[in-house]
mmCIF file of C-alpha atoms and ligand atoms in Angstrom:
data_model
loop_
_atom_site.group_PDB
_atom_site.id
_atom_site.type_symbol
_atom_site.label_atom_id
_atom_site.label_comp_id
_atom_site.label_asym_id
_atom_site.label_seq_id
_atom_site.Cartn_x
_atom_site.Cartn_y
_atom_site.Cartn_z
ATOM 1 C CA MET A 498 -0.350 59.595 -6.677
ATOM 2 C CA ASN A 499 3.030 58.551 -5.350
ATOM 3 C CA ILE A 500 2.315 54.480 -4.163
ATOM 4 C CA GLN A 501 4.362 55.261 -1.105
ATOM 5 C CA SER A 502 1.416 57.588 -0.101
ATOM 6 C CA MET A 503 -1.078 55.381 -0.828
ATOM 7 C CA THR A 504 -3.200 52.990 1.665
ATOM 8 C CA ARG A 505 -3.304 49.488 1.347
ATOM 9 C CA ALA A 506 -6.298 49.311 -0.395
ATOM 10 C CA GLU A 507 -5.314 51.615 -2.947
ATOM 11 C CA ILE A 508 -2.283 49.689 -3.844
ATOM 12 C CA ALA A 509 -4.642 47.133 -4.319
ATOM 13 C CA ALA A 510 -6.635 48.914 -6.773
ATOM 14 C CA VAL A 511 -3.516 49.502 -8.838
ATOM 15 C CA LEU A 512 -1.983 46.023 -8.620
ATOM 16 C CA GLY A 513 -5.868 44.934 -9.809
ATOM 17 C CA GLU A 514 -5.812 46.906 -12.580
ATOM 18 C CA MET A 515 -1.997 45.413 -13.572
ATOM 19 C CA GLY A 516 -3.971 41.645 -13.347
ATOM 20 C CA GLN A 517 -1.912 41.272 -10.116
ATOM 21 C CA PRO A 518 -3.692 39.137 -7.146
ATOM 22 C CA VAL A 519 -4.985 40.850 -4.087
ATOM 23 C CA PHE A 520 -2.596 39.372 -1.576
ATOM 24 C CA ARG A 521 0.415 41.201 -3.370
ATOM 25 C CA ALA A 522 -1.018 44.633 -1.970
ATOM 26 C CA GLY A 523 -0.439 43.603 1.393
ATOM 27 C CA GLN A 524 3.318 42.383 0.658
ATOM 28 C CA VAL A 525 3.745 45.686 -1.206
ATOM 29 C CA PHE A 526 2.381 47.761 1.387
ATOM 30 C CA SER A 527 4.218 46.171 4.037
ATOM 31 C CA TRP A 528 7.737 46.702 2.680
ATOM 32 C CA LEU A 529 6.813 50.302 1.593
ATOM 33 C CA GLN A 530 6.117 50.855 5.274
ATOM 34 C CA LYS A 531 9.124 49.068 6.386
ATOM 35 C CA GLY A 532 11.532 52.052 4.512
ATOM 36 C CA VAL A 533 12.364 49.510 1.552
ATOM 37 C CA ARG A 534 12.689 52.321 -1.165
ATOM 38 C CA CYS A 535 13.718 49.785 -4.577
ATOM 39 C CA TYR A 536 11.281 47.178 -5.192
ATOM 40 C CA GLU A 537 14.486 44.581 -5.791
ATOM 41 C CA GLN A 538 14.475 44.256 -1.970
ATOM 42 C CA MET A 539 10.642 42.983 -2.326
ATOM 43 C CA THR A 540 11.840 39.492 -2.453
ATOM 44 C CA ASN A 541 8.635 37.766 -2.391
ATOM 45 C CA LEU A 542 7.412 39.534 -5.343
ATOM 46 C CA PRO A 543 7.917 37.733 -9.113
ATOM 47 C CA GLN A 544 10.727 39.450 -10.754
ATOM 48 C CA SER A 545 8.555 40.825 -13.309
ATOM 49 C CA LEU A 546 5.976 42.676 -11.136
ATOM 50 C CA ARG A 547 9.220 44.209 -9.224
ATOM 51 C CA GLU A 548 10.066 45.752 -12.772
ATOM 52 C CA GLU A 549 6.796 46.768 -13.857
ATOM 53 C CA LEU A 550 6.580 48.564 -10.657
ATOM 54 C CA SER A 551 9.752 50.351 -10.888
ATOM 55 C CA ARG A 552 8.816 51.655 -14.402
ATOM 56 C CA ARG A 553 5.121 52.667 -13.141
ATOM 57 C CA TYR A 554 6.073 53.897 -9.933
ATOM 58 C CA PRO A 555 9.741 54.894 -9.048
ATOM 59 C CA LEU A 556 10.548 54.928 -5.450
ATOM 60 C CA TYR A 557 11.861 58.142 -3.518
ATOM 61 C CA ARG A 558 14.008 57.973 -0.102
ATOM 62 C CA PRO A 559 15.109 60.842 1.552
ATOM 63 C CA GLU A 560 18.938 61.721 1.686
ATOM 64 C CA ALA A 561 20.779 62.901 5.407
ATOM 65 C CA VAL A 562 22.404 65.639 4.644
ATOM 66 C CA ARG A 563 23.160 66.832 8.208
ATOM 67 C CA ARG A 564 23.235 64.561 11.228
ATOM 68 C CA GLN A 565 23.818 66.248 14.549
ATOM 69 C CA GLU A 566 23.683 64.514 17.789
ATOM 70 C CA SER A 567 23.741 66.472 21.275
ATOM 71 C CA ARG A 568 26.196 65.546 23.671
ATOM 72 C CA LYS A 569 24.167 67.150 26.220
ATOM 73 C CA ASP A 570 21.256 64.613 25.847
ATOM 74 C CA GLY A 571 21.652 62.329 23.099
ATOM 75 C CA THR A 572 18.602 64.120 20.565
ATOM 76 C CA ILE A 573 19.485 63.604 17.269
ATOM 77 C CA LYS A 574 18.824 66.391 14.449
ATOM 78 C CA TYR A 575 18.645 65.243 10.969
ATOM 79 C CA LEU A 576 18.492 67.223 7.646
ATOM 80 C CA TRP A 577 16.792 65.266 4.950
ATOM 81 C CA ARG A 578 17.039 66.181 1.385
ATOM 82 C CA LEU A 579 13.687 65.335 -0.386
ATOM 83 C CA ALA A 580 13.172 64.216 -4.227
ATOM 84 C CA ASP A 581 12.947 67.919 -5.307
ATOM 85 C CA GLY A 582 15.898 68.895 -3.487
ATOM 86 C CA ASN A 583 14.083 70.766 -0.647
ATOM 87 C CA CYS A 584 15.115 69.968 2.843
ATOM 88 C CA VAL A 585 13.098 69.291 5.971
ATOM 89 C CA GLU A 586 14.079 69.102 9.221
ATOM 90 C CA THR A 587 13.402 65.808 12.074
ATOM 91 C CA VAL A 588 14.497 65.595 15.349
ATOM 92 C CA LEU A 589 14.765 62.637 17.819
ATOM 93 C CA MET A 590 14.176 63.233 21.143
ATOM 94 C CA ARG A 591 14.875 60.250 23.592
ATOM 95 C CA TYR A 592 12.307 60.393 26.867
ATOM 96 C CA HIS A 593 11.964 57.841 29.514
ATOM 97 C CA TYR A 594 8.590 56.909 28.090
ATOM 98 C CA GLY A 595 10.079 56.228 24.547
ATOM 99 C CA ASN A 596 11.976 57.378 21.136
ATOM 100 C CA THR A 597 9.904 60.748 20.244
ATOM 101 C CA VAL A 598 10.141 61.874 16.674
ATOM 102 C CA CYS A 599 9.510 65.715 15.891
ATOM 103 C CA ILE A 600 9.013 65.644 12.381
ATOM 104 C CA SER A 601 8.194 68.524 9.546
ATOM 105 C CA SER A 602 4.945 68.927 7.906
ATOM 106 C CA GLU A 603 5.919 71.534 5.198
ATOM 107 C CA VAL A 604 8.891 72.782 3.626
ATOM 108 C CA GLY A 605 8.925 76.446 4.978
ATOM 109 C CA CYS A 606 5.600 77.782 6.805
ATOM 110 C CA ARG A 607 3.648 80.830 5.767
ATOM 111 C CA MET A 608 2.139 81.624 9.329
ATOM 112 C CA GLY A 609 4.992 84.510 10.091
ATOM 113 C CA CYS A 610 5.115 83.960 13.904
ATOM 114 C CA ALA A 611 7.655 86.218 15.065
ATOM 115 C CA PHE A 612 9.794 84.124 17.107
ATOM 116 C CA CYS A 613 9.977 81.295 14.725
ATOM 117 C CA ALA A 614 12.777 80.410 12.291
ATOM 118 C CA SER A 615 10.625 78.372 9.938
ATOM 119 C CA THR A 616 8.568 80.928 8.728
ATOM 120 C CA LEU A 617 11.438 83.186 7.823
ATOM 121 C CA GLY A 618 11.641 82.313 3.968
ATOM 122 C CA GLY A 619 7.602 81.815 3.816
ATOM 123 C CA LEU A 620 5.758 78.277 2.483
ATOM 124 C CA VAL A 621 7.893 76.617 -0.215
ATOM 125 C CA ARG A 622 5.313 73.518 -0.520
ATOM 126 C CA PRO A 623 3.449 71.421 1.435
ATOM 127 C CA LEU A 624 4.807 67.473 2.222
ATOM 128 C CA GLU A 625 3.128 65.062 0.821
ATOM 129 C CA PRO A 626 1.965 62.154 3.296
ATOM 130 C CA TYR A 627 5.036 59.694 2.333
ATOM 131 C CA GLU A 628 7.633 62.643 3.173
ATOM 132 C CA MET A 629 6.253 62.830 6.226
ATOM 133 C CA LEU A 630 6.107 59.131 6.929
ATOM 134 C CA ASP A 631 9.762 58.758 5.797
ATOM 135 C CA GLN A 632 10.931 61.236 8.204
ATOM 136 C CA VAL A 633 9.669 58.892 10.930
ATOM 137 C CA LEU A 634 10.858 55.636 9.044
ATOM 138 C CA PHE A 635 14.409 56.897 8.037
ATOM 139 C CA THR A 636 15.048 58.874 11.541
ATOM 140 C CA GLN A 637 14.286 55.049 13.141
ATOM 141 C CA LEU A 638 16.395 53.095 10.634
ATOM 142 C CA ASP A 639 19.046 55.718 10.720
ATOM 143 C CA ALA A 640 19.648 56.197 14.435
ATOM 144 C CA GLY A 641 18.573 52.207 15.175
ATOM 145 C CA LEU A 642 16.266 53.190 17.927
ATOM 146 C CA PRO A 643 12.840 52.201 17.751
ATOM 147 C CA VAL A 644 10.315 55.017 17.852
ATOM 148 C CA SER A 645 7.455 55.129 19.628
ATOM 149 C CA HIS A 646 6.010 58.748 19.627
ATOM 150 C CA VAL A 647 5.640 61.207 16.979
ATOM 151 C CA VAL A 648 4.992 64.971 17.402
ATOM 152 C CA LEU A 649 3.901 67.232 14.484
ATOM 153 C CA MET A 650 6.004 69.927 15.686
ATOM 154 C CA GLY A 651 8.610 70.570 13.059
ATOM 155 C CA ILE A 652 8.562 73.145 10.176
ATOM 156 C CA GLY A 653 5.189 74.034 9.060
ATOM 157 C CA GLU A 654 1.849 74.533 10.164
ATOM 158 C CA PRO A 655 0.174 70.902 10.163
ATOM 159 C CA LEU A 656 -3.255 72.005 9.899
ATOM 160 C CA ASP A 657 -2.653 74.242 6.717
ATOM 161 C CA ASN A 658 -1.473 70.475 4.973
ATOM 162 C CA LEU A 659 -4.783 68.653 6.886
ATOM 163 C CA GLU A 660 -5.299 66.393 3.693
ATOM 164 C CA ASN A 661 -1.625 65.304 3.517
ATOM 165 C CA VAL A 662 -1.254 65.163 7.432
ATOM 166 C CA LEU A 663 -4.508 62.795 7.906
ATOM 167 C CA ARG A 664 -3.337 60.496 5.105
ATOM 168 C CA PHE A 665 0.096 60.077 7.033
ATOM 169 C CA LEU A 666 -1.824 59.524 10.143
ATOM 170 C CA GLU A 667 -3.434 56.521 8.614
ATOM 171 C CA LEU A 668 -0.164 55.186 7.290
ATOM 172 C CA VAL A 669 1.799 55.410 10.486
ATOM 173 C CA ASN A 670 -1.076 53.952 12.606
ATOM 174 C CA SER A 671 -1.705 51.129 10.293
ATOM 175 C CA PRO A 672 -1.450 47.577 11.786
ATOM 176 C CA GLU A 673 0.732 46.234 8.823
ATOM 177 C CA GLY A 674 3.044 49.279 8.973
ATOM 178 C CA MET A 675 4.858 51.293 11.984
ATOM 179 C CA ASN A 676 1.336 50.676 13.811
ATOM 180 C CA LEU A 677 2.083 53.754 15.865
ATOM 181 C CA SER A 678 -0.691 54.245 18.278
ATOM 182 C CA MET A 679 -2.879 57.772 17.880
ATOM 183 C CA ARG A 680 -2.271 58.332 21.694
ATOM 184 C CA HIS A 681 1.152 58.481 20.973
ATOM 185 C CA ILE A 682 0.661 61.139 18.385
ATOM 186 C CA SER A 683 0.471 64.926 19.004
ATOM 187 C CA LEU A 684 -0.290 67.513 16.466
ATOM 188 C CA SER A 685 0.579 71.275 17.045
ATOM 189 C CA THR A 686 -1.100 74.344 15.999
ATOM 190 C CA CYS A 687 -0.765 77.852 15.773
ATOM 191 C CA GLY A 688 -4.744 77.984 15.734
ATOM 192 C CA LEU A 689 -6.503 77.544 12.263
ATOM 193 C CA VAL A 690 -9.873 77.494 13.636
ATOM 194 C CA PRO A 691 -11.770 75.828 10.833
ATOM 195 C CA ARG A 692 -9.335 73.232 10.239
ATOM 196 C CA ILE A 693 -9.380 72.574 14.223
ATOM 197 C CA ASP A 694 -13.200 72.149 13.724
ATOM 198 C CA ALA A 695 -12.530 69.806 10.587
ATOM 199 C CA LEU A 696 -10.161 67.973 12.786
ATOM 200 C CA ALA A 697 -12.528 67.421 15.841
ATOM 201 C CA GLU A 698 -15.062 65.611 13.359
ATOM 202 C CA LYS A 699 -12.553 63.086 12.799
ATOM 203 C CA LYS A 700 -12.318 62.276 16.290
ATOM 204 C CA LEU A 701 -8.956 61.073 16.539
ATOM 205 C CA GLN A 702 -7.019 59.801 19.679
ATOM 206 C CA LEU A 703 -4.309 61.888 19.225
ATOM 207 C CA THR A 704 -3.263 64.693 21.019
ATOM 208 C CA LEU A 705 -4.097 68.408 19.996
ATOM 209 C CA SER A 706 -1.546 71.036 21.141
ATOM 210 C CA VAL A 707 -2.361 74.759 20.505
ATOM 211 C CA SER A 708 0.332 77.449 20.314
ATOM 212 C CA LEU A 709 -0.917 80.040 22.403
ATOM 213 C CA HIS A 710 2.007 81.976 23.778
ATOM 214 C CA ALA A 711 -0.410 84.957 24.981
ATOM 215 C CA PRO A 712 -3.060 85.656 27.347
ATOM 216 C CA ASN A 713 -4.564 88.226 25.397
ATOM 217 C CA ASP A 714 -5.160 89.434 21.603
ATOM 218 C CA ALA A 715 -2.921 92.739 22.414
ATOM 219 C CA ILE A 716 0.135 90.677 22.837
ATOM 220 C CA ARG A 717 -1.019 87.680 20.533
ATOM 221 C CA ASP A 718 -1.468 90.043 17.636
ATOM 222 C CA THR A 719 2.465 90.891 17.988
ATOM 223 C CA LEU A 720 3.546 87.492 17.801
ATOM 224 C CA MET A 721 1.092 85.710 15.428
ATOM 225 C CA PRO A 722 -0.268 87.090 12.215
ATOM 226 C CA VAL A 723 -2.870 84.112 12.433
ATOM 227 C CA ASN A 724 -4.695 85.899 15.748
ATOM 228 C CA ARG A 725 -5.681 88.400 13.416
ATOM 229 C CA ALA A 726 -7.914 86.066 11.281
ATOM 230 C CA TYR A 727 -8.727 83.664 14.480
ATOM 231 C CA PRO A 728 -8.350 86.282 17.618
ATOM 232 C CA MET A 729 -8.064 84.213 21.241
ATOM 233 C CA ASP A 730 -12.238 83.931 21.993
ATOM 234 C CA ALA A 731 -12.697 82.270 18.569
ATOM 235 C CA LEU A 732 -9.852 79.640 19.132
ATOM 236 C CA LEU A 733 -10.611 78.943 22.650
ATOM 237 C CA ALA A 734 -14.190 78.622 21.642
ATOM 238 C CA ALA A 735 -12.762 75.952 18.907
ATOM 239 C CA CYS A 736 -10.575 74.273 21.902
ATOM 240 C CA ARG A 737 -13.799 73.899 23.746
ATOM 241 C CA ARG A 738 -15.487 72.360 20.855
ATOM 242 C CA TYR A 739 -12.917 70.359 20.223
ATOM 243 C CA TYR A 740 -12.698 68.955 23.757
ATOM 244 C CA GLY A 741 -16.569 68.664 23.468
ATOM 245 C CA ALA A 742 -16.236 66.264 20.480
ATOM 246 C CA THR A 743 -13.128 64.187 21.305
ATOM 247 C CA SER A 744 -12.764 64.054 25.216
ATOM 248 C CA ARG A 745 -9.149 64.800 24.636
ATOM 249 C CA ARG A 746 -7.469 67.475 27.111
ATOM 250 C CA ILE A 747 -5.565 69.951 24.916
ATOM 251 C CA SER A 748 -2.094 70.793 25.447
ATOM 252 C CA PHE A 749 -1.041 74.281 25.118
ATOM 253 C CA GLU A 750 2.052 75.469 24.444
ATOM 254 C CA TYR A 751 3.454 78.625 25.752
ATOM 255 C CA ALA A 752 7.061 80.238 24.714
ATOM 256 C CA MET A 753 8.372 82.375 27.309
ATOM 257 C CA ILE A 754 9.444 85.846 26.299
ATOM 258 C CA ASP A 755 11.492 88.182 28.444
ATOM 259 C CA GLY A 756 9.229 91.129 29.326
ATOM 260 C CA VAL A 757 6.419 90.353 26.627
ATOM 261 C CA ASN A 758 3.894 87.534 28.054
ATOM 262 C CA ASP A 759 5.755 86.198 31.387
ATOM 263 C CA SER A 760 4.312 88.626 33.941
ATOM 264 C CA GLU A 761 2.502 87.372 36.735
ATOM 265 C CA GLU A 762 -0.502 89.405 35.768
ATOM 266 C CA ASN A 763 -0.442 87.859 32.303
ATOM 267 C CA ALA A 764 -0.757 84.277 34.183
ATOM 268 C CA ARG A 765 -3.585 85.294 36.217
ATOM 269 C CA GLU A 766 -5.257 86.508 32.803
ATOM 270 C CA LEU A 767 -4.526 83.131 31.400
ATOM 271 C CA ILE A 768 -6.127 81.373 34.089
ATOM 272 C CA ALA A 769 -9.354 83.581 33.595
ATOM 273 C CA ARG A 770 -9.152 82.539 29.589
ATOM 274 C CA MET A 771 -8.814 79.023 30.509
ATOM 275 C CA LYS A 772 -12.032 78.890 32.959
ATOM 276 C CA GLY A 773 -13.963 75.556 31.960
ATOM 277 C CA LEU A 774 -11.636 74.154 29.337
ATOM 278 C CA PRO A 775 -9.453 71.169 30.703
ATOM 279 C CA ALA A 776 -5.633 71.853 29.644
ATOM 280 C CA HIS A 777 -2.344 71.255 30.424
ATOM 281 C CA PHE A 778 0.498 73.825 29.598
ATOM 282 C CA ASN A 779 3.805 73.486 28.337
ATOM 283 C CA LEU A 780 5.992 76.413 29.317
ATOM 284 C CA ILE A 781 8.908 76.676 27.241
ATOM 285 C CA PRO A 782 11.687 79.500 27.511
ATOM 286 C CA LEU A 783 11.733 80.609 23.870
ATOM 287 C CA ASN A 784 14.738 79.740 21.936
ATOM 288 C CA HIS A 785 16.507 82.581 20.510
ATOM 289 C CA VAL A 786 16.684 83.364 16.875
ATOM 290 C CA GLU A 787 19.168 85.007 15.033
ATOM 291 C CA GLU A 788 17.381 87.598 13.301
ATOM 292 C CA SER A 789 14.912 88.355 15.980
ATOM 293 C CA PRO A 790 15.250 90.780 19.036
ATOM 294 C CA LEU A 791 12.910 88.567 21.559
ATOM 295 C CA LYS A 792 14.655 86.843 24.279
ATOM 296 C CA PRO A 793 13.928 83.958 26.375
ATOM 297 C CA SER A 794 12.357 84.560 30.228
ATOM 298 C CA THR A 795 15.016 84.607 33.056
ATOM 299 C CA ARG A 796 14.236 81.107 34.855
ATOM 300 C CA SER A 797 13.001 82.552 37.866
ATOM 301 C CA ALA A 798 9.933 84.480 35.643
ATOM 302 C CA VAL A 799 9.407 81.221 34.461
ATOM 303 C CA ALA A 800 8.963 79.495 37.564
ATOM 304 C CA ARG A 801 6.807 82.048 38.931
ATOM 305 C CA PHE A 802 4.440 81.733 35.825
ATOM 306 C CA GLN A 803 4.431 77.933 36.499
ATOM 307 C CA SER A 804 3.710 78.655 40.373
ATOM 308 C CA VAL A 805 0.747 81.186 39.395
ATOM 309 C CA LEU A 806 -0.806 78.839 36.831
ATOM 310 C CA GLU A 807 -0.428 75.822 38.800
ATOM 311 C CA ALA A 808 -2.380 77.770 42.006
ATOM 312 C CA GLY A 809 -5.163 78.788 39.706
ATOM 313 C CA GLY A 810 -5.556 74.989 38.849
ATOM 314 C CA ILE A 811 -3.909 74.889 35.579
ATOM 315 C CA PRO A 812 -1.595 71.770 35.143
ATOM 316 C CA THR A 813 1.832 73.102 33.921
ATOM 317 C CA THR A 814 5.083 71.775 33.097
ATOM 318 C CA VAL A 815 8.022 73.436 32.097
ATOM 319 C CA ARG A 816 9.806 71.994 29.174
ATOM 320 C CA ARG A 817 13.252 70.654 29.217
ATOM 321 C CA THR A 818 15.287 72.570 26.433
ATOM 322 C CA LEU A 819 16.765 69.394 24.482
ATOM 323 C CA GLY A 820 19.223 69.609 21.723
ATOM 324 C CA SER A 821 20.197 73.385 22.312
ATOM 325 C CA ASP A 822 23.713 72.899 21.290
ATOM 326 C CA ILE A 823 22.768 71.470 17.902
ATOM 327 C CA ASP A 824 20.166 74.088 16.665
ATOM 328 C CA ALA A 825 17.673 71.490 17.489
ATOM 329 C CA SER A 826 14.688 73.897 17.054
ATOM 330 C CA CYS A 827 12.173 75.337 14.812
ATOM 331 C CA GLY A 828 13.881 75.349 11.282
ATOM 332 C CA GLN A 829 17.298 76.736 12.320
ATOM 333 C CA LEU A 830 19.400 73.825 10.779
ATOM 334 C CA ARG A 831 17.445 74.304 7.782
ATOM 335 C CA ARG A 832 18.038 77.933 7.594
ATOM 336 C CA LYS A 833 21.678 77.891 8.045
ATOM 337 C CA TYR A 834 22.150 74.870 5.445
ATOM 338 C CA ASN A 835 19.938 77.033 2.651
ATOM 339 C CA ARG A 836 22.098 79.958 3.502
ATOM 340 C CA ALA A 837 25.065 77.667 2.865
ATOM 341 C CA HIS A 838 23.956 75.785 -0.033
ATOM 342 C CA PRO A 839 21.423 77.713 -2.140
ATOM 343 C CA ILE A 840 19.225 75.791 -4.782
ATOM 344 C CA PRO A 841 19.900 77.695 -8.159
ATOM 345 C CA ASP A 842 16.491 77.542 -9.314
ATOM 346 C CA GLY A 843 14.418 78.480 -6.623
ATOM 347 C CA GLY A 844 13.734 75.156 -4.814
ATOM 348 C CA ALA A 845 14.542 76.167 -1.434
ATOM 349 C CA ALA A 846 13.761 79.228 0.571
ATOM 350 C CA PRO A 847 16.396 81.623 1.759
HETATM 351 N N1 SAH B 1385 3.038 75.230 13.432
HETATM 352 C C1 SAH B 1385 2.644 74.524 14.315
HETATM 353 C C2 SAH B 1385 3.763 73.743 14.447
HETATM 354 C C3 SAH B 1385 5.161 73.821 14.193
HETATM 355 S S1 SAH B 1385 5.825 74.888 15.785
HETATM 356 C C4 SAH B 1385 2.672 75.475 15.516
HETATM 357 O O1 SAH B 1385 2.284 76.660 15.486
HETATM 358 O O2 SAH B 1385 2.089 74.692 16.477
HETATM 359 C C5 SAH B 1385 6.066 73.882 17.104
HETATM 360 C C6 SAH B 1385 6.198 74.567 18.320
HETATM 361 O O3 SAH B 1385 7.533 75.546 18.609
HETATM 362 C C7 SAH B 1385 4.954 75.958 18.149
HETATM 363 O O4 SAH B 1385 4.610 75.720 19.660
HETATM 364 C C8 SAH B 1385 5.630 76.879 17.918
HETATM 365 O O5 SAH B 1385 5.094 78.080 18.404
HETATM 366 C C9 SAH B 1385 7.197 77.205 18.707
HETATM 367 N N2 SAH B 1385 8.164 77.730 18.424
HETATM 368 C C10 SAH B 1385 8.734 78.260 17.392
HETATM 369 N N3 SAH B 1385 9.696 78.979 17.543
HETATM 370 C C11 SAH B 1385 10.178 79.023 18.490
HETATM 371 C C12 SAH B 1385 11.087 79.633 19.472
HETATM 372 N N4 SAH B 1385 12.329 79.965 18.876
HETATM 373 N N5 SAH B 1385 11.607 79.474 20.591
HETATM 374 C C13 SAH B 1385 10.165 78.485 21.017
HETATM 375 N N6 SAH B 1385 9.383 77.813 20.944
HETATM 376 C C14 SAH B 1385 8.985 78.179 19.428
#
C-alpha cells in the first residue's frame, strides 16, 4: 500500500520492521497529513531514514492542471492530475459556516445517471484513499484557505469505492492530521442499498445524502439505472434502517428537471413516500449538460415544488448554484480537458 494511505498504526508497523523506534510513526504520519510530499522536508527525521523511505515508499502529489475561480461567488475549481495521468475534479465553495471542499471518489463513474457528465465515459478506476485526502490537502494549500467541511459529491459513486472511502474518512478525521469532524463531512450516494447498510453498521456521525431525483420508480428508472437494481421502496427502507442505526437525519438531493419530475403532483407523491422518515430535501435546478436533452426547471416550478414539500412537513432548501460560470459541477471540467488532451495509452476516459 502507498504510505500516504496508511494509518499511523500501519506506518508504525512498517517503521518497526525497519528497526525504527515507535515515536517516528507519529512524526511521519503527521508530516504526510500536512501534505508534505518530499522526505527531505521531514526535518525531524534522520537523513538515513529519509533516504530509505524515499527508496521504499516514493511519494506522489497531484498537480493542478487547471484552476478556475468564479468571479461571481469565489468558488474555485481544480482539475488535479494524478500519478498515473488520470484527472479528477475538486471544488472549493465558500459558505458562511466555512470553506467546503467537494471531492471526487473515482476516476469516472459506472452508475450511468442520465443527467450527469461524470458518467459519460464510464468508470476508469476507483481512487486510492490518499488521492481523496490529497484533494482536500492540496486544495487547502493552494487556495490558502482553511477547509472545515468536506462533501463526497464530486466525480464517482463513493459507496462503489466504500473500503477506500472509509479509510479516507479515518485519515481526514485523525487528530494528528486534518482532524475534521465527521459531522462536517457529507457522503452522497445514488442508492446502492447493500452499501448503505454496510455504512450504517459503522455508525459514523457524517451526513448521508441520497440522490433521489424522482417520486416514483417510473420516473427514477428513466433517470438512474441503479433504480432497476434497487427500486425506491428498497432504497427508502434502507434509509429507514440507516436512520434507525445512526439517528442521523438523511439529506435527499433532488435535481429539478423541466417537465420530468417537477410538477405539484410529483411533490405530493414524494410526501406520501417519505412518511415517517426524518428527512431534509435539497432542490437543485438541473445543471445543463451539453450531451443531454434534459433541461432545468423554471424558477417558479422550483418554488412551487418547495412550497408543496414544506406544506407537507418536509424541510426543503433550494440550493444556490455556485460556480456556474466555471463548469463547477459534475465532471464537466474533466470532460472538456480530456477531450482536448487525450491520454494516448487509454489512461483516461473520453
Ligand atoms: N454518485 C454520488 C455522488 C456524486 S454526484 C451520487 O449520485 O449522489 C453529486 C450530486 O450531483 C448527486 O446528487 C447527483 O445526482 C447530482 N448531479 C449530477 N449531475 C447533475 C446535474 N447535471 N445537475 C444537477 N445535479 C446533478
